Amino acid sequence: MSQVYGRVALIGLGLIASSMYWAIKRGGLVGEVTGYARTKTTRDTAREIGLCDRICDSADEAVADADLVVLCVPVGAMGSVVEEIAPMLKPGATVS
């Protein structure tokens, strides 16, 4: 399958993000996948296991230039996460 997105950002690095990352990479659908998690411990673990092509230390950094942003956070946290990342979203980016 051909590449669909240049960059995908996964916000929240739990089971959903992990499943998405491995499926995206296996399918060759994306050039780069960035990831962000709120806690340093989770980000460090994600780096150790090779989850995502690049783990970022801020949500802003993770979503910069992303064509697709997937919020893999609890529903109750989505509003505040969207407010945080909105200024950094690439024009035309899809947020799911």
PDB file of C-alpha atoms in Angstrom:
ATOM      1  CA  MET A   1       0.000   0.000   0.000  1.00  0.00           C
ATOM      2  CA  SER A   2       1.252   3.515  -0.690  1.00  0.00           C
ATOM      3  CA  GLN A   3       1.966   6.230   1.821  1.00  0.00           C
ATOM      4  CA  VAL A   4      -1.182   8.144   2.805  1.00  0.00           C
ATOM      5  CA  TYR A   5       0.281  10.692   5.246  1.00  0.00           C
ATOM      6  CA  GLY A   6       3.665  12.320   5.597  1.00  0.00           C
ATOM      7  CA  ARG A   7       3.374  12.557   9.372  1.00  0.00           C
ATOM      8  CA  VAL A   8       0.921  11.202  11.929  1.00  0.00           C
ATOM      9  CA  ALA A   9       0.936  12.301  15.569  1.00  0.00           C
ATOM     10  CA  LEU A  10      -0.352   9.999  18.294  1.00  0.00           C
ATOM     11  CA  ILE A  11      -1.260  11.848  21.478  1.00  0.00           C
ATOM     12  CA  GLY A  12      -1.425   9.419  24.388  1.00  0.00           C
ATOM     13  CA  LEU A  13       0.774   6.341  24.164  1.00  0.00           C
ATOM     14  CA  GLY A  14      -1.284   3.472  25.516  1.00  0.00           C
ATOM     15  CA  LEU A  15      -2.815   0.402  23.905  1.00  0.00           C
ATOM     16  CA  ILE A  16      -4.745   2.273  21.199  1.00  0.00           C
ATOM     17  CA  ALA A  17      -1.725   4.279  20.063  1.00  0.00           C
ATOM     18  CA  SER A  18       0.472   1.193  20.153  1.00  0.00           C
ATOM     19  CA  SER A  19      -1.909  -0.814  17.993  1.00  0.00           C
ATOM     20  CA  MET A  20      -2.281   2.060  15.561  1.00  0.00           C
ATOM     21  CA  TYR A  21       1.473   2.639  15.303  1.00  0.00           C
ATOM     22  CA  TRP A  22       2.306  -0.973  14.483  1.00  0.00           C
ATOM     23  CA  ALA A  23      -0.526  -1.249  11.933  1.00  0.00           C
ATOM     24  CA  ILE A  24       0.429   2.051  10.269  1.00  0.00           C
ATOM     25  CA  LYS A  25       4.085   1.073  10.005  1.00  0.00           C
ATOM     26  CA  ARG A  26       3.361  -2.468   8.863  1.00  0.00           C
ATOM     27  CA  GLY A  27       1.150  -1.059   6.109  1.00  0.00           C
ATOM     28  CA  GLY A  28       3.710   1.559   5.055  1.00  0.00           C
ATOM     29  CA  LEU A  29       1.015   4.237   5.290  1.00  0.00           C
ATOM     30  CA  VAL A  30       3.083   7.015   6.865  1.00  0.00           C
ATOM     31  CA  GLY A  31       6.489   8.591   6.497  1.00  0.00           C
ATOM     32  CA  GLU A  32       6.882   9.420  10.205  1.00  0.00           C
ATOM     33  CA  VAL A  33       4.859   8.798  13.343  1.00  0.00           C
ATOM     34  CA  THR A  34       5.441  11.087  16.300  1.00  0.00           C
ATOM     35  CA  GLY A  35       4.115  10.390  19.756  1.00  0.00           C
ATOM     36  CA  TYR A  36       3.516  12.210  22.995  1.00  0.00           C
ATOM     37  CA  ALA A  37       2.443  11.129  26.467  1.00  0.00           C
ATOM     38  CA  ARG A  38       1.814  13.368  29.442  1.00  0.00           C
ATOM     39  CA  THR A  39       4.213  11.575  31.793  1.00  0.00           C
ATOM     40  CA  LYS A  40       7.949  11.326  31.337  1.00  0.00           C
ATOM     41  CA  THR A  41       7.841   7.707  32.510  1.00  0.00           C
ATOM     42  CA  THR A  42       5.489   6.757  29.676  1.00  0.00           C
ATOM     43  CA  ARG A  43       7.566   8.694  27.127  1.00  0.00           C
ATOM     44  CA  ASP A  44      10.727   6.958  28.344  1.00  0.00           C
ATOM     45  CA  THR A  45       9.059   3.547  28.107  1.00  0.00           C
ATOM     46  CA  ALA A  46       7.813   4.339  24.591  1.00  0.00           C
ATOM     47  CA  ARG A  47      11.372   5.254  23.561  1.00  0.00           C
ATOM     48  CA  GLU A  48      12.730   2.036  25.069  1.00  0.00           C
ATOM     49  CA  ILE A  49      10.297  -0.204  23.189  1.00  0.00           C
ATOM     50  CA  GLY A  50      10.540   1.684  19.895  1.00  0.00           C
ATOM     51  CA  LEU A  51       6.954   2.928  19.916  1.00  0.00           C
ATOM     52  CA  CYS A  52       6.738   5.661  17.266  1.00  0.00           C
ATOM     53  CA  ASP A  53       9.504   6.962  15.072  1.00  0.00           C
ATOM     54  CA  ARG A  54      10.014   9.920  17.388  1.00  0.00           C
ATOM     55  CA  ILE A  55       8.768  10.547  20.914  1.00  0.00           C
ATOM     56  CA  CYS A  56       8.305  14.224  21.699  1.00  0.00           C
ATOM     57  CA  ASP A  57       8.479  15.933  25.076  1.00  0.00           C
ATOM     58  CA  SER A  58       5.522  18.210  24.311  1.00  0.00           C
ATOM     59  CA  ALA A  59       2.212  17.777  22.522  1.00  0.00           C
ATOM     60  CA  ASP A  60       2.974  20.910  20.481  1.00  0.00           C
ATOM     61  CA  GLU A  61       6.172  19.334  19.158  1.00  0.00           C
ATOM     62  CA  ALA A  62       4.389  16.074  18.339  1.00  0.00           C
ATOM     63  CA  VAL A  63       1.619  17.703  16.277  1.00  0.00           C
ATOM     64  CA  ALA A  64       3.805  20.200  14.418  1.00  0.00           C
ATOM     65  CA  ASP A  65       3.480  19.520  10.667  1.00  0.00           C
ATOM     66  CA  ALA A  66       1.328  16.419  11.260  1.00  0.00           C
ATOM     67  CA  ASP A  67      -1.202  15.629   8.551  1.00  0.00           C
ATOM     68  CA  LEU A  68      -3.222  13.439  10.919  1.00  0.00           C
ATOM     69  CA  VAL A  69      -3.450  13.813  14.707  1.00  0.00           C
ATOM     70  CA  VAL A  70      -5.045  10.959  16.639  1.00  0.00           C
ATOM     71  CA  LEU A  71      -6.080  11.622  20.226  1.00  0.00           C
ATOM     72  CA  CYS A  72      -5.557   8.394  22.148  1.00  0.00           C
ATOM     73  CA  VAL A  73      -6.486   9.890  25.509  1.00  0.00           C
ATOM     74  CA  PRO A  74      -9.489   9.426  27.796  1.00  0.00           C
ATOM     75  CA  VAL A  75     -12.630  11.170  26.531  1.00  0.00           C
ATOM     76  CA  GLY A  76     -12.634  13.481  29.552  1.00  0.00           C
ATOM     77  CA  ALA A  77      -9.162  14.779  28.651  1.00  0.00           C
ATOM     78  CA  MET A  78      -9.828  15.441  24.966  1.00  0.00           C
ATOM     79  CA  GLY A  79     -11.134  18.993  25.407  1.00  0.00           C
ATOM     80  CA  SER A  80      -8.049  20.219  27.226  1.00  0.00           C
ATOM     81  CA  VAL A  81      -5.722  18.379  24.836  1.00  0.00           C
ATOM     82  CA  VAL A  82      -7.423  19.949  21.814  1.00  0.00           C
ATOM     83  CA  GLU A  83      -7.131  23.411  23.394  1.00  0.00           C
ATOM     84  CA  GLU A  84      -3.426  22.764  24.002  1.00  0.00           C
ATOM     85  CA  ILE A  85      -2.577  21.580  20.486  1.00  0.00           C
ATOM     86  CA  ALA A  86      -4.938  23.772  18.435  1.00  0.00           C
ATOM     87  CA  PRO A  87      -2.451  26.624  17.890  1.00  0.00           C
ATOM     88  CA  MET A  88       0.164  24.197  16.529  1.00  0.00           C
ATOM     89  CA  LEU A  89      -2.052  22.256  14.118  1.00  0.00           C
ATOM     90  CA  LYS A  90      -1.057  22.341  10.470  1.00  0.00           C
ATOM     91  CA  PRO A  91      -3.738  23.958   8.287  1.00  0.00           C
ATOM     92  CA  GLY A  92      -5.847  21.182   6.823  1.00  0.00           C
ATOM     93  CA  ALA A  93      -4.722  18.578   9.352  1.00  0.00           C
ATOM     94  CA  THR A  94      -7.258  15.943  10.313  1.00  0.00           C
ATOM     95  CA  VAL A  95      -7.850  15.440  14.050  1.00  0.00           C
ATOM     96  CA  SER A  96      -9.481  12.244  15.208  1.00  0.00           C
TER      97      SER A  96
END
